[in-house]
PDB file of C-alpha atoms in Angstrom:
ATOM      1  CA  UNK A1145      18.709  17.764  12.752  1.00 53.00           C
ATOM      2  CA  UNK A1146      17.742  21.434  12.576  1.00 65.00           C
ATOM      3  CA  UNK A1147      19.680  22.008   9.349  1.00 65.00           C
ATOM      4  CA  UNK A1148      17.779  19.155   7.717  1.00 68.00           C
ATOM      5  CA  UNK A1149      14.494  20.613   8.947  1.00 77.00           C
ATOM      6  CA  UNK A1150      15.331  24.056   7.567  1.00 79.00           C
ATOM      7  CA  UNK A1151      16.027  22.551   4.132  1.00 75.00           C
ATOM      8  CA  UNK A1152      12.725  20.679   4.348  1.00 77.00           C
ATOM      9  CA  UNK A1153      10.932  23.948   5.139  1.00 81.00           C
ATOM     10  CA  UNK A1154      12.338  25.640   2.050  1.00 79.00           C
ATOM     11  CA  UNK A1155      11.523  22.664  -0.199  1.00 77.00           C
ATOM     12  CA  UNK A1156       7.975  22.479   1.155  1.00 79.00           C
ATOM     13  CA  UNK A1157       7.398  26.170   0.406  1.00 81.00           C
ATOM     14  CA  UNK A1158       8.882  25.721  -3.076  1.00 77.00           C
ATOM     15  CA  UNK A1159       6.534  22.820  -3.787  1.00 72.00           C
ATOM     16  CA  UNK A1160       3.325  24.256  -2.276  1.00 72.00           C
ATOM     17  CA  UNK A1161       3.914  28.017  -2.600  1.00 72.00           C
ATOM     18  CA  UNK A1162       2.093  28.906   0.634  1.00 81.00           C
ATOM     19  CA  UNK A1163       1.642  27.016   3.899  1.00 86.00           C
ATOM     20  CA  UNK A1164       0.458  28.043   7.338  1.00 88.00           C
ATOM     21  CA  UNK A1165       2.527  27.477  10.466  1.00 87.00           C
ATOM     22  CA  UNK A1166       0.054  24.792  11.538  1.00 87.00           C
ATOM     23  CA  UNK A1167       0.398  22.945   8.205  1.00 87.00           C
ATOM     24  CA  UNK A1168       4.197  23.113   8.350  1.00 87.00           C
ATOM     25  CA  UNK A1169       4.173  21.894  11.956  1.00 87.00           C
ATOM     26  CA  UNK A1170       2.034  18.867  11.020  1.00 87.00           C
ATOM     27  CA  UNK A1171       4.206  18.065   8.007  1.00 84.00           C
ATOM     28  CA  UNK A1172       7.465  18.255   9.960  1.00 83.00           C
ATOM     29  CA  UNK A1173       6.032  16.826  13.213  1.00 84.00           C
ATOM     30  CA  UNK A1174       7.154  19.780  15.326  1.00 87.00           C
ATOM     31  CA  UNK A1175       5.362  22.509  17.276  1.00 88.00           C
ATOM     32  CA  UNK A1176       4.198  25.762  15.706  1.00 88.00           C
ATOM     33  CA  UNK A1177       6.596  27.592  18.016  1.00 89.00           C
ATOM     34  CA  UNK A1178       9.454  25.635  16.412  1.00 89.00           C
ATOM     35  CA  UNK A1179       8.225  26.660  12.967  1.00 88.00           C
ATOM     36  CA  UNK A1180       8.238  30.338  14.002  1.00 88.00           C
ATOM     37  CA  UNK A1181      11.840  30.027  15.248  1.00 88.00           C
ATOM     38  CA  UNK A1182      12.922  28.216  12.082  1.00 87.00           C
ATOM     39  CA  UNK A1183      11.373  30.917   9.895  1.00 86.00           C
ATOM     40  CA  UNK A1184      13.318  33.569  11.780  1.00 87.00           C
ATOM     41  CA  UNK A1185      16.497  31.545  11.235  1.00 84.00           C
ATOM     42  CA  UNK A1186      15.820  31.236   7.487  1.00 83.00           C
ATOM     43  CA  UNK A1187      15.192  34.970   7.191  1.00 83.00           C
ATOM     44  CA  UNK A1188      18.404  35.742   9.087  1.00 81.00           C
ATOM     45  CA  UNK A1189      20.302  33.417   6.703  1.00 77.00           C
ATOM     46  CA  UNK A1190      19.092  35.395   3.686  1.00 80.00           C
ATOM     47  CA  UNK A1191      16.280  33.139   2.479  1.00 80.00           C
ATOM     48  CA  UNK A1192      13.512  35.515   1.247  1.00 84.00           C
ATOM     49  CA  UNK A1193      10.619  34.143   3.277  1.00 85.00           C
ATOM     50  CA  UNK A1194       7.726  36.257   4.489  1.00 80.00           C
ATOM     51  CA  UNK A1195       4.457  35.778   6.354  1.00 82.00           C
ATOM     52  CA  UNK A1196       1.187  36.845   4.768  1.00 80.00           C
ATOM     53  CA  UNK A1197      -1.545  37.734   7.246  1.00 77.00           C
ATOM     54  CA  UNK A1198      -5.251  37.074   6.891  1.00 69.00           C
ATOM     55  CA  UNK A1199      -7.621  34.194   6.384  1.00 67.00           C
ATOM     56  CA  UNK A1200      -5.783  32.837   3.334  1.00 67.00           C
ATOM     57  CA  UNK A1201      -2.354  33.786   4.605  1.00 73.00           C
ATOM     58  CA  UNK A1202       0.710  31.738   5.318  1.00 84.00           C
ATOM     59  CA  UNK A1203       4.426  31.619   4.702  1.00 86.00           C
ATOM     60  CA  UNK A1204       5.722  32.216   1.170  1.00 84.00           C
ATOM     61  CA  UNK A1205       9.030  32.571  -0.663  1.00 82.00           C
ATOM     62  CA  UNK A1206       9.529  35.926  -2.368  1.00 81.00           C
ATOM     63  CA  UNK A1207       9.799  36.196  -6.142  1.00 72.00           C
ATOM     64  CA  UNK A1208       9.847  32.523  -7.077  1.00 67.00           C
ATOM     65  CA  UNK A1209      12.965  31.828  -4.987  1.00 71.00           C
ATOM     66  CA  UNK A1210      14.437  28.386  -5.698  1.00 66.00           C
ATOM     67  CA  UNK A1211      17.251  26.383  -4.181  1.00 65.00           C
ATOM     68  CA  UNK A1212      19.238  23.709  -5.994  1.00 58.00           C
ATOM     69  CA  UNK A1213      19.476  20.216  -4.552  1.00 53.00           C
ATOM     70  CA  UNK A1214      22.878  20.842  -3.002  1.00 54.00           C
ATOM     71  CA  UNK A1215      21.628  19.850   0.475  1.00 58.00           C
ATOM     72  CA  UNK A1216      21.140  16.183  -0.421  1.00 58.00           C
ATOM     73  CA  UNK A1217      23.337  13.606   1.241  1.00 61.00           C
ATOM     74  CA  UNK A1218      24.587  10.612  -0.758  1.00 61.00           C
ATOM     75  CA  UNK A1219      22.116   8.317   1.004  1.00 61.00           C
ATOM     76  CA  UNK A1220      19.218  10.660   0.184  1.00 59.00           C
ATOM     77  CA  UNK A1221      20.270  10.973  -3.469  1.00 60.00           C
ATOM     78  CA  UNK A1222      20.492   7.188  -3.888  1.00 56.00           C
ATOM     79  CA  UNK A1223      17.129   6.682  -2.177  1.00 58.00           C
ATOM     80  CA  UNK A1224      15.602   9.257  -4.541  1.00 57.00           C
ATOM     81  CA  UNK A1225      16.489   7.153  -7.571  1.00 58.00           C
ATOM     82  CA  UNK A1226      15.096   4.020  -5.897  1.00 54.00           C
ATOM     83  CA  UNK A1227      11.699   5.705  -5.462  1.00 55.00           C
ATOM     84  CA  UNK A1228      10.820   5.992  -9.171  1.00 50.00           C
ATOM     85  CA  UNK A1229       9.386   2.468  -9.462  1.00 57.00           C
ATOM     86  CA  UNK A1230      10.122   2.338 -13.238  1.00 61.00           C
ATOM     87  CA  UNK A1231       8.260  -0.958 -13.751  1.00 66.00           C
ATOM     88  CA  UNK A1232       4.846   0.111 -12.391  1.00 71.00           C
ATOM     89  CA  UNK A1233       5.295   3.608 -13.844  1.00 67.00           C
ATOM     90  CA  UNK A1234       5.945   2.040 -17.243  1.00 68.00           C
ATOM     91  CA  UNK A1235       2.819  -0.112 -16.885  1.00 72.00           C
ATOM     92  CA  UNK A1236       0.784   3.097 -16.549  1.00 73.00           C
ATOM     93  CA  UNK A1237       2.455   4.708 -19.565  1.00 71.00           C
ATOM     94  CA  UNK A1238       4.692   7.000 -17.525  1.00 67.00           C
ATOM     95  CA  UNK A1239       8.107   5.527 -18.349  1.00 67.00           C
ATOM     96  CA  UNK A1240       9.157   8.546 -20.448  1.00 66.00           C
ATOM     97  CA  UNK A1241       7.984  11.019 -17.791  1.00 64.00           C
ATOM     98  CA  UNK A1242       9.895   9.161 -15.053  1.00 64.00           C
ATOM     99  CA  UNK A1243      13.050   9.030 -17.176  1.00 65.00           C
ATOM    100  CA  UNK A1244      12.809  12.761 -17.961  1.00 64.00           C
ATOM    101  CA  UNK A1245      12.241  13.636 -14.291  1.00 63.00           C
ATOM    102  CA  UNK A1246      15.239  11.566 -13.223  1.00 66.00           C
ATOM    103  CA  UNK A1247      17.422  13.300 -15.804  1.00 64.00           C
ATOM    104  CA  UNK A1248      16.358  16.711 -14.475  1.00 65.00           C
ATOM    105  CA  UNK A1249      17.067  15.676 -10.889  1.00 66.00           C
ATOM    106  CA  UNK A1250      20.407  14.234 -11.979  1.00 67.00           C
ATOM    107  CA  UNK A1251      21.334  17.539 -13.645  1.00 65.00           C
ATOM    108  CA  UNK A1252      20.537  19.417 -10.436  1.00 65.00           C
ATOM    109  CA  UNK A1253      22.726  17.208  -8.247  1.00 66.00           C
ATOM    110  CA  UNK A1254      26.275  18.204  -7.324  1.00 68.00           C
ATOM    111  CA  UNK A1255      28.966  16.475  -9.397  1.00 69.00           C
ATOM    112  CA  UNK A1256      30.006  14.324  -6.451  1.00 69.00           C
ATOM    113  CA  UNK A1257      26.538  12.698  -6.359  1.00 68.00           C
ATOM    114  CA  UNK A1258      25.992  12.145 -10.096  1.00 69.00           C
ATOM    115  CA  UNK A1259      26.760   8.421  -9.747  1.00 76.00           C
ATOM    116  CA  UNK A1260      23.812   7.939  -7.328  1.00 71.00           C
ATOM    117  CA  UNK A1261      21.455   6.247  -9.843  1.00 69.00           C
ATOM    118  CA  UNK A1262      24.166   3.831 -10.988  1.00 72.00           C
ATOM    119  CA  UNK A1263      25.136   3.033  -7.392  1.00 70.00           C
ATOM    120  CA  UNK A1264      21.526   2.338  -6.378  1.00 69.00           C
ATOM    121  CA  UNK A1265      20.614   0.474  -9.566  1.00 68.00           C
ATOM    122  CA  UNK A1266      23.459  -2.004  -9.120  1.00 69.00           C
ATOM    123  CA  UNK A1267      22.252  -2.908  -5.630  1.00 67.00           C
ATOM    124  CA  UNK A1268      18.431  -2.816  -5.654  1.00 67.00           C
ATOM    125  CA  UNK A1269      15.761  -3.876  -8.123  1.00 68.00           C
ATOM    126  CA  UNK A1270      11.984  -3.993  -7.655  1.00 69.00           C
ATOM    127  CA  UNK A1271      10.186  -6.921  -9.322  1.00 70.00           C
ATOM    128  CA  UNK A1272       6.588  -6.352  -8.203  1.00 67.00           C
ATOM    129  CA  UNK A1273       4.634  -9.194  -9.888  1.00 68.00           C
ATOM    130  CA  UNK A1274       4.289 -12.548  -8.150  1.00 68.00           C
ATOM    131  CA  UNK A1275       6.231 -15.573  -9.413  1.00 69.00           C
ATOM    132  CA  UNK A1276       3.404 -17.028 -11.459  1.00 65.00           C
ATOM    133  CA  UNK A1277       1.635 -13.829 -12.410  1.00 62.00           C
ATOM    134  CA  UNK A1278       0.643 -13.056 -15.983  1.00 59.00           C
ATOM    135  CA  UNK A1279       3.308 -11.347 -18.073  1.00 61.00           C
ATOM    136  CA  UNK A1280       2.683  -7.683 -18.790  1.00 71.00           C
ATOM    137  CA  UNK A1281       0.213  -5.165 -17.351  1.00 79.00           C
ATOM    138  CA  UNK A1282      -3.575  -5.436 -17.858  1.00 84.00           C
ATOM    139  CA  UNK A1283      -4.458  -4.070 -21.313  1.00 87.00           C
ATOM    140  CA  UNK A1284      -6.723  -1.274 -20.022  1.00 91.00           C
ATOM    141  CA  UNK A1285      -4.436  -0.081 -17.218  1.00 90.00           C
ATOM    142  CA  UNK A1286      -3.138   2.907 -19.185  1.00 89.00           C
ATOM    143  CA  UNK A1287      -6.658   4.101 -20.016  1.00 92.00           C
ATOM    144  CA  UNK A1288      -7.592   3.959 -16.345  1.00 93.00           C
ATOM    145  CA  UNK A1289      -4.356   5.676 -15.299  1.00 89.00           C
ATOM    146  CA  UNK A1290      -5.105   8.509 -17.727  1.00 90.00           C
ATOM    147  CA  UNK A1291      -8.577   8.933 -16.226  1.00 93.00           C
ATOM    148  CA  UNK A1292      -7.134   8.902 -12.686  1.00 91.00           C
ATOM    149  CA  UNK A1293      -4.621  11.621 -13.563  1.00 87.00           C
ATOM    150  CA  UNK A1294      -7.298  13.807 -15.166  1.00 90.00           C
ATOM    151  CA  UNK A1295     -10.080  13.202 -12.597  1.00 93.00           C
ATOM    152  CA  UNK A1296     -12.215  12.083 -15.541  1.00 95.00           C
ATOM    153  CA  UNK A1297     -15.424  10.072 -15.101  1.00 95.00           C
ATOM    154  CA  UNK A1298     -15.550   6.740 -16.924  1.00 95.00           C
ATOM    155  CA  UNK A1299     -17.998   4.024 -17.840  1.00 95.00           C
ATOM    156  CA  UNK A1300     -16.640   0.598 -16.972  1.00 93.00           C
ATOM    157  CA  UNK A1301     -17.665  -2.869 -18.122  1.00 93.00           C
ATOM    158  CA  UNK A1302     -16.504  -5.285 -15.442  1.00 92.00           C
ATOM    159  CA  UNK A1303     -16.474  -9.088 -15.277  1.00 88.00           C
ATOM    160  CA  UNK A1304     -17.776 -10.321 -11.921  1.00 79.00           C
ATOM    161  CA  UNK A1305     -19.303 -13.735 -12.600  1.00 75.00           C
ATOM    162  CA  UNK A1306     -21.447 -11.857 -15.113  1.00 84.00           C
ATOM    163  CA  UNK A1307     -20.550  -8.628 -16.871  1.00 89.00           C
ATOM    164  CA  UNK A1308     -21.832  -5.400 -15.300  1.00 91.00           C
ATOM    165  CA  UNK A1309     -21.614  -1.756 -16.372  1.00 93.00           C
ATOM    166  CA  UNK A1310     -20.774   1.032 -13.924  1.00 91.00           C
ATOM    167  CA  UNK A1311     -20.276   4.792 -14.132  1.00 93.00           C
ATOM    168  CA  UNK A1312     -17.324   5.604 -11.890  1.00 94.00           C
ATOM    169  CA  UNK A1313     -15.165   8.419 -10.569  1.00 95.00           C
ATOM    170  CA  UNK A1314     -11.659   6.827 -10.602  1.00 94.00           C
ATOM    171  CA  UNK A1315      -9.737   7.971  -7.520  1.00 94.00           C
ATOM    172  CA  UNK A1316      -6.558   5.890  -7.600  1.00 91.00           C
ATOM    173  CA  UNK A1317      -4.653   2.781  -8.658  1.00 90.00           C
ATOM    174  CA  UNK A1318      -2.969   0.328  -6.285  1.00 89.00           C
ATOM    175  CA  UNK A1319      -0.428  -2.388  -7.126  1.00 86.00           C
ATOM    176  CA  UNK A1320      -0.689  -5.253  -4.628  1.00 84.00           C
ATOM    177  CA  UNK A1321       1.394  -8.415  -5.019  1.00 77.00           C
ATOM    178  CA  UNK A1322       1.587  -8.014  -8.795  1.00 79.00           C
ATOM    179  CA  UNK A1323      -2.137  -7.274  -9.214  1.00 83.00           C
ATOM    180  CA  UNK A1324      -3.469  -3.817 -10.137  1.00 88.00           C
ATOM    181  CA  UNK A1325      -6.639  -2.518  -8.443  1.00 91.00           C
ATOM    182  CA  UNK A1326      -8.767   0.536  -9.216  1.00 93.00           C
ATOM    183  CA  UNK A1327     -10.304   2.434  -6.292  1.00 93.00           C
ATOM    184  CA  UNK A1328     -13.300   4.379  -7.568  1.00 94.00           C
ATOM    185  CA  UNK A1329     -16.477   6.040  -6.397  1.00 93.00           C
ATOM    186  CA  UNK A1330     -19.736   4.776  -7.878  1.00 91.00           C
ATOM    187  CA  UNK A1331     -21.449   7.556  -9.857  1.00 89.00           C
ATOM    188  CA  UNK A1332     -24.590   5.783 -11.066  1.00 81.00           C
ATOM    189  CA  UNK A1333     -26.928   7.667  -8.694  1.00 76.00           C
ATOM    190  CA  UNK A1334     -27.768  11.337  -8.226  1.00 76.00           C
ATOM    191  CA  UNK A1335     -25.256  11.880  -5.395  1.00 74.00           C
ATOM    192  CA  UNK A1336     -21.765  10.658  -4.455  1.00 77.00           C
ATOM    193  CA  UNK A1337     -21.807   6.879  -4.158  1.00 84.00           C
ATOM    194  CA  UNK A1338     -19.666   4.480  -2.114  1.00 89.00           C
ATOM    195  CA  UNK A1339     -16.035   3.699  -2.839  1.00 91.00           C
ATOM    196  CA  UNK A1340     -15.475   0.332  -4.511  1.00 91.00           C
ATOM    197  CA  UNK A1341     -12.394  -1.680  -5.499  1.00 91.00           C
ATOM    198  CA  UNK A1342     -12.065  -3.333  -8.932  1.00 92.00           C
ATOM    199  CA  UNK A1343      -9.379  -5.686 -10.256  1.00 90.00           C
ATOM    200  CA  UNK A1344      -8.029  -4.051 -13.390  1.00 91.00           C
ATOM    201  CA  UNK A1345      -7.469  -7.388 -15.167  1.00 89.00           C
ATOM    202  CA  UNK A1346     -11.244  -8.005 -14.944  1.00 91.00           C
ATOM    203  CA  UNK A1347     -12.131  -4.753 -16.695  1.00 93.00           C
ATOM    204  CA  UNK A1348     -13.585  -5.591 -20.121  1.00 93.00           C
ATOM    205  CA  UNK A1349     -13.903  -2.029 -21.461  1.00 95.00           C
ATOM    206  CA  UNK A1350     -13.331   1.592 -20.438  1.00 95.00           C
ATOM    207  CA  UNK A1351     -15.057   4.602 -21.971  1.00 95.00           C
ATOM    208  CA  UNK A1352     -14.033   8.112 -20.950  1.00 94.00           C
ATOM    209  CA  UNK A1353     -17.153  10.246 -20.452  1.00 94.00           C
ATOM    210  CA  UNK A1354     -15.436  13.540 -21.274  1.00 92.00           C
ATOM    211  CA  UNK A1355     -16.319  15.160 -17.955  1.00 93.00           C
ATOM    212  CA  UNK A1356     -14.292  15.762 -14.834  1.00 93.00           C
ATOM    213  CA  UNK A1357     -15.588  15.091 -11.350  1.00 92.00           C
ATOM    214  CA  UNK A1358     -15.064  17.103  -8.137  1.00 90.00           C
ATOM    215  CA  UNK A1359     -12.563  15.062  -6.178  1.00 89.00           C
ATOM    216  CA  UNK A1360     -13.096  14.661  -2.432  1.00 89.00           C
ATOM    217  CA  UNK A1361     -10.135  16.605  -1.013  1.00 85.00           C
ATOM    218  CA  UNK A1362     -10.220  14.558   2.178  1.00 87.00           C
ATOM    219  CA  UNK A1363      -9.806  11.206   0.425  1.00 89.00           C
ATOM    220  CA  UNK A1364      -6.594   9.402   1.452  1.00 89.00           C
ATOM    221  CA  UNK A1365      -5.784   6.555  -0.952  1.00 90.00           C
ATOM    222  CA  UNK A1366      -3.189   4.874   1.290  1.00 88.00           C
ATOM    223  CA  UNK A1367      -5.430   5.073   4.352  1.00 89.00           C
ATOM    224  CA  UNK A1368      -8.474   3.836   2.416  1.00 91.00           C
ATOM    225  CA  UNK A1369      -6.513   0.893   1.025  1.00 90.00           C
ATOM    226  CA  UNK A1370      -5.184  -0.083   4.458  1.00 88.00           C
ATOM    227  CA  UNK A1371      -8.758  -0.177   5.752  1.00 89.00           C
ATOM    228  CA  UNK A1372      -9.884  -2.248   2.762  1.00 87.00           C
ATOM    229  CA  UNK A1373      -7.128  -4.798   3.347  1.00 86.00           C
ATOM    230  CA  UNK A1374      -8.071  -5.188   7.016  1.00 83.00           C
ATOM    231  CA  UNK A1375     -11.762  -5.528   6.187  1.00 85.00           C
ATOM    232  CA  UNK A1376     -11.017  -8.092   3.476  1.00 83.00           C
ATOM    233  CA  UNK A1377      -8.941 -10.205   5.854  1.00 79.00           C
ATOM    234  CA  UNK A1378     -11.638 -10.026   8.541  1.00 79.00           C
ATOM    235  CA  UNK A1379     -14.351 -11.069   6.088  1.00 80.00           C
ATOM    236  CA  UNK A1380     -12.258 -13.826   4.510  1.00 80.00           C
ATOM    237  CA  UNK A1381     -11.132 -15.245   7.856  1.00 82.00           C
ATOM    238  CA  UNK A1382     -14.496 -15.009   9.559  1.00 83.00           C
ATOM    239  CA  UNK A1383     -14.251 -18.277  11.520  1.00 90.00           C
ATOM    240  CA  UNK A1384     -12.067 -19.375  14.415  1.00 93.00           C
ATOM    241  CA  UNK A1385     -10.426 -22.589  15.545  1.00 94.00           C
ATOM    242  CA  UNK A1386      -8.852 -23.404  18.900  1.00 96.00           C
ATOM    243  CA  UNK A1387      -5.588 -25.280  18.347  1.00 96.00           C
ATOM    244  CA  UNK A1388      -2.624 -26.607  20.304  1.00 96.00           C
ATOM    245  CA  UNK A1389       0.766 -26.104  18.695  1.00 96.00           C
ATOM    246  CA  UNK A1390       4.160 -27.564  19.481  1.00 96.00           C
ATOM    247  CA  UNK A1391       7.194 -25.237  19.374  1.00 95.00           C
ATOM    248  CA  UNK A1392       7.917 -26.509  15.847  1.00 95.00           C
ATOM    249  CA  UNK A1393       4.266 -26.028  14.880  1.00 95.00           C
ATOM    250  CA  UNK A1394       4.316 -22.461  16.136  1.00 94.00           C
ATOM    251  CA  UNK A1395       7.431 -21.724  14.064  1.00 94.00           C
ATOM    252  CA  UNK A1396       5.959 -23.305  10.931  1.00 94.00           C
ATOM    253  CA  UNK A1397       2.479 -21.820  11.271  1.00 94.00           C
ATOM    254  CA  UNK A1398       3.324 -18.718   9.225  1.00 91.00           C
ATOM    255  CA  UNK A1399       4.221 -20.963   6.271  1.00 91.00           C
ATOM    256  CA  UNK A1400       0.936 -22.902   6.472  1.00 92.00           C
ATOM    257  CA  UNK A1401      -1.694 -20.167   6.920  1.00 90.00           C
ATOM    258  CA  UNK A1402      -2.226 -16.549   5.896  1.00 86.00           C
ATOM    259  CA  UNK A1403       0.354 -14.213   7.531  1.00 86.00           C
ATOM    260  CA  UNK A1404      -2.473 -12.244   9.167  1.00 86.00           C
ATOM    261  CA  UNK A1405      -3.899 -15.426  10.748  1.00 90.00           C
ATOM    262  CA  UNK A1406      -0.460 -16.513  11.973  1.00 92.00           C
ATOM    263  CA  UNK A1407       0.143 -13.091  13.514  1.00 92.00           C
ATOM    264  CA  UNK A1408      -3.220 -13.120  15.333  1.00 92.00           C
ATOM    265  CA  UNK A1409      -2.585 -16.660  16.591  1.00 94.00           C
ATOM    266  CA  UNK A1410       0.818 -15.636  17.963  1.00 94.00           C
ATOM    267  CA  UNK A1411      -0.734 -12.650  19.768  1.00 94.00           C
ATOM    268  CA  UNK A1412      -3.442 -14.834  21.344  1.00 94.00           C
ATOM    269  CA  UNK A1413      -1.176 -17.715  22.364  1.00 93.00           C
ATOM    270  CA  UNK A1414      -1.252 -18.731  26.043  1.00 92.00           C
ATOM    271  CA  UNK A1415       1.651 -19.809  28.214  1.00 94.00           C
ATOM    272  CA  UNK A1416       3.515 -22.967  27.085  1.00 94.00           C
ATOM    273  CA  UNK A1417       2.818 -26.188  28.980  1.00 94.00           C
ATOM    274  CA  UNK A1418       5.528 -28.535  30.309  1.00 93.00           C
ATOM    275  CA  UNK A1419       6.261 -29.832  26.779  1.00 92.00           C
ATOM    276  CA  UNK A1420       6.300 -26.337  25.261  1.00 95.00           C
ATOM    277  CA  UNK A1421       2.895 -26.632  23.544  1.00 96.00           C
ATOM    278  CA  UNK A1422       0.666 -23.540  23.466  1.00 96.00           C
ATOM    279  CA  UNK A1423      -3.079 -23.156  23.004  1.00 96.00           C
ATOM    280  CA  UNK A1424      -4.335 -20.330  20.812  1.00 96.00           C
ATOM    281  CA  UNK A1425      -7.243 -19.163  18.659  1.00 95.00           C
ATOM    282  CA  UNK A1426      -6.584 -19.193  14.916  1.00 94.00           C
ATOM    283  CA  UNK A1427      -8.694 -17.172  12.401  1.00 92.00           C
ATOM    284  CA  UNK A1428      -9.842 -19.527   9.605  1.00 92.00           C
ATOM    285  CA  UNK A1429     -11.808 -19.168   6.382  1.00 88.00           C
ATOM    286  CA  UNK A1430     -13.781 -22.426   6.663  1.00 88.00           C
ATOM    287  CA  UNK A1431     -13.339 -25.964   8.071  1.00 90.00           C
ATOM    288  CA  UNK A1432     -12.429 -27.233   4.590  1.00 90.00           C
ATOM    289  CA  UNK A1433      -9.697 -24.638   4.029  1.00 89.00           C
ATOM    290  CA  UNK A1434      -8.436 -24.915   7.633  1.00 92.00           C
ATOM    291  CA  UNK A1435      -8.111 -28.704   7.277  1.00 93.00           C
ATOM    292  CA  UNK A1436      -5.969 -28.324   4.154  1.00 92.00           C
ATOM    293  CA  UNK A1437      -3.741 -25.710   5.793  1.00 92.00           C
ATOM    294  CA  UNK A1438      -3.291 -27.411   9.176  1.00 94.00           C
ATOM    295  CA  UNK A1439      -2.534 -30.822   7.655  1.00 94.00           C
ATOM    296  CA  UNK A1440       0.713 -29.213   6.444  1.00 93.00           C
ATOM    297  CA  UNK A1441       1.820 -29.062  10.102  1.00 94.00           C
ATOM    298  CA  UNK A1442       1.399 -32.836  10.564  1.00 93.00           C
ATOM    299  CA  UNK A1443       1.764 -33.957  14.202  1.00 93.00           C
ATOM    300  CA  UNK A1444       2.794 -30.479  15.355  1.00 95.00           C
ATOM    301  CA  UNK A1445      -0.820 -29.299  15.702  1.00 95.00           C
ATOM    302  CA  UNK A1446      -3.947 -30.554  17.452  1.00 96.00           C
ATOM    303  CA  UNK A1447      -7.382 -29.061  16.752  1.00 96.00           C
ATOM    304  CA  UNK A1448      -9.385 -28.657  19.949  1.00 95.00           C
ATOM    305  CA  UNK A1449     -12.430 -26.857  18.549  1.00 93.00           C
ATOM    306  CA  UNK A1450     -14.722 -26.748  16.557  1.00 94.00           C
ATOM    307  CA  UNK A1451     -15.748 -30.428  16.558  1.00 94.00           C
ATOM    308  CA  UNK A1452     -16.305 -30.484  12.777  1.00 94.00           C
ATOM    309  CA  UNK A1453     -12.713 -29.454  12.071  1.00 94.00           C
ATOM    310  CA  UNK A1454     -11.352 -31.843  14.710  1.00 95.00           C
ATOM    311  CA  UNK A1455     -13.276 -34.730  13.093  1.00 95.00           C
ATOM    312  CA  UNK A1456     -11.978 -33.764   9.652  1.00 94.00           C
ATOM    313  CA  UNK A1457      -8.405 -33.774  10.909  1.00 94.00           C
ATOM    314  CA  UNK A1458      -8.927 -37.148  12.633  1.00 95.00           C
ATOM    315  CA  UNK A1459     -10.337 -38.730   9.456  1.00 94.00           C
ATOM    316  CA  UNK A1460      -7.471 -37.419   7.342  1.00 94.00           C
ATOM    317  CA  UNK A1461      -4.907 -38.599   9.920  1.00 93.00           C
ATOM    318  CA  UNK A1462      -6.513 -42.062   9.995  1.00 93.00           C
ATOM    319  CA  UNK A1463      -6.409 -42.285   6.199  1.00 92.00           C
ATOM    320  CA  UNK A1464      -2.754 -41.287   6.182  1.00 91.00           C
ATOM    321  CA  UNK A1465      -1.898 -43.863   8.862  1.00 90.00           C
ATOM    322  CA  UNK A1466      -3.757 -46.613   6.968  1.00 90.00           C
ATOM    323  CA  UNK A1467      -2.064 -45.643   3.719  1.00 90.00           C
ATOM    324  CA  UNK A1468       1.438 -45.890   5.174  1.00 88.00           C
ATOM    325  CA  UNK A1469       0.730 -49.044   7.239  1.00 85.00           C
ATOM    326  CA  UNK A1470      -0.612 -50.702   4.115  1.00 71.00           C
ATOM    327  CA  UNK A1471       2.717 -50.164   2.372  1.00 61.00           C
TER     328      UNK A1471
END
């Protein structure tokens, strides 16, 4: 464990040139005291590391010291070549850069690990788009990716019922279930505007404005996106229904409704009755959508509340019964 941490320390200092003990401790999830001990161990082992005092100080490696990737295990080397995501990188126009980077990493690996990309490629493949998604990336994805890389302001024409024009500071791109999204800050006003999310396939035109913007150093794309997803699910599933589910209905619920709704319903479920049925509260979008989804469970679900949804289910069940009796 410690040997792996020491290698991580050296690689972090190579990548970021200077880091404080507090920053290293946060990155490695250890105490600052542990970082001090590890630095002493590296120095004793001949690694030219030194501490620079003062407000802008920190630990550094002397004279551009570099270590080759001889500390990688086979599992780490194979995982490294799985992390390139060549499909999405190619969509953004980075296929050549990814290929060149992989070749450089491959050249730095020990001979015994040079088959890592072949070994991983034969066993794992990422196919990000959904089954019935459109073939190929959105036509303006590469233009947006270029602006994201350069922190360059853009003017966007966007289809949202009607076409609107926005000046934006593009902060990042996200690939979700085969769909690309742009996370950007609105720049139409005099000061920093709110962050907004745009589907890239609805972008009608992009014009680079030839000016860079000061990026908010505290912005965390992954954290922002996670919050957006939660907020979207809460807003989409704003209603609730009280339902009774048989054991079979509980098992099949995740195939009938949104995974988030099924997970919430499972967390809220009460104790089973004598027949194994449970009562729970299910997040729903609307009575119309809930009726369509819950009908897929057939006799394994009973709607208790609200009355409108219960009446809808009863009418649909009566129509089904009449249809099959008539035959």
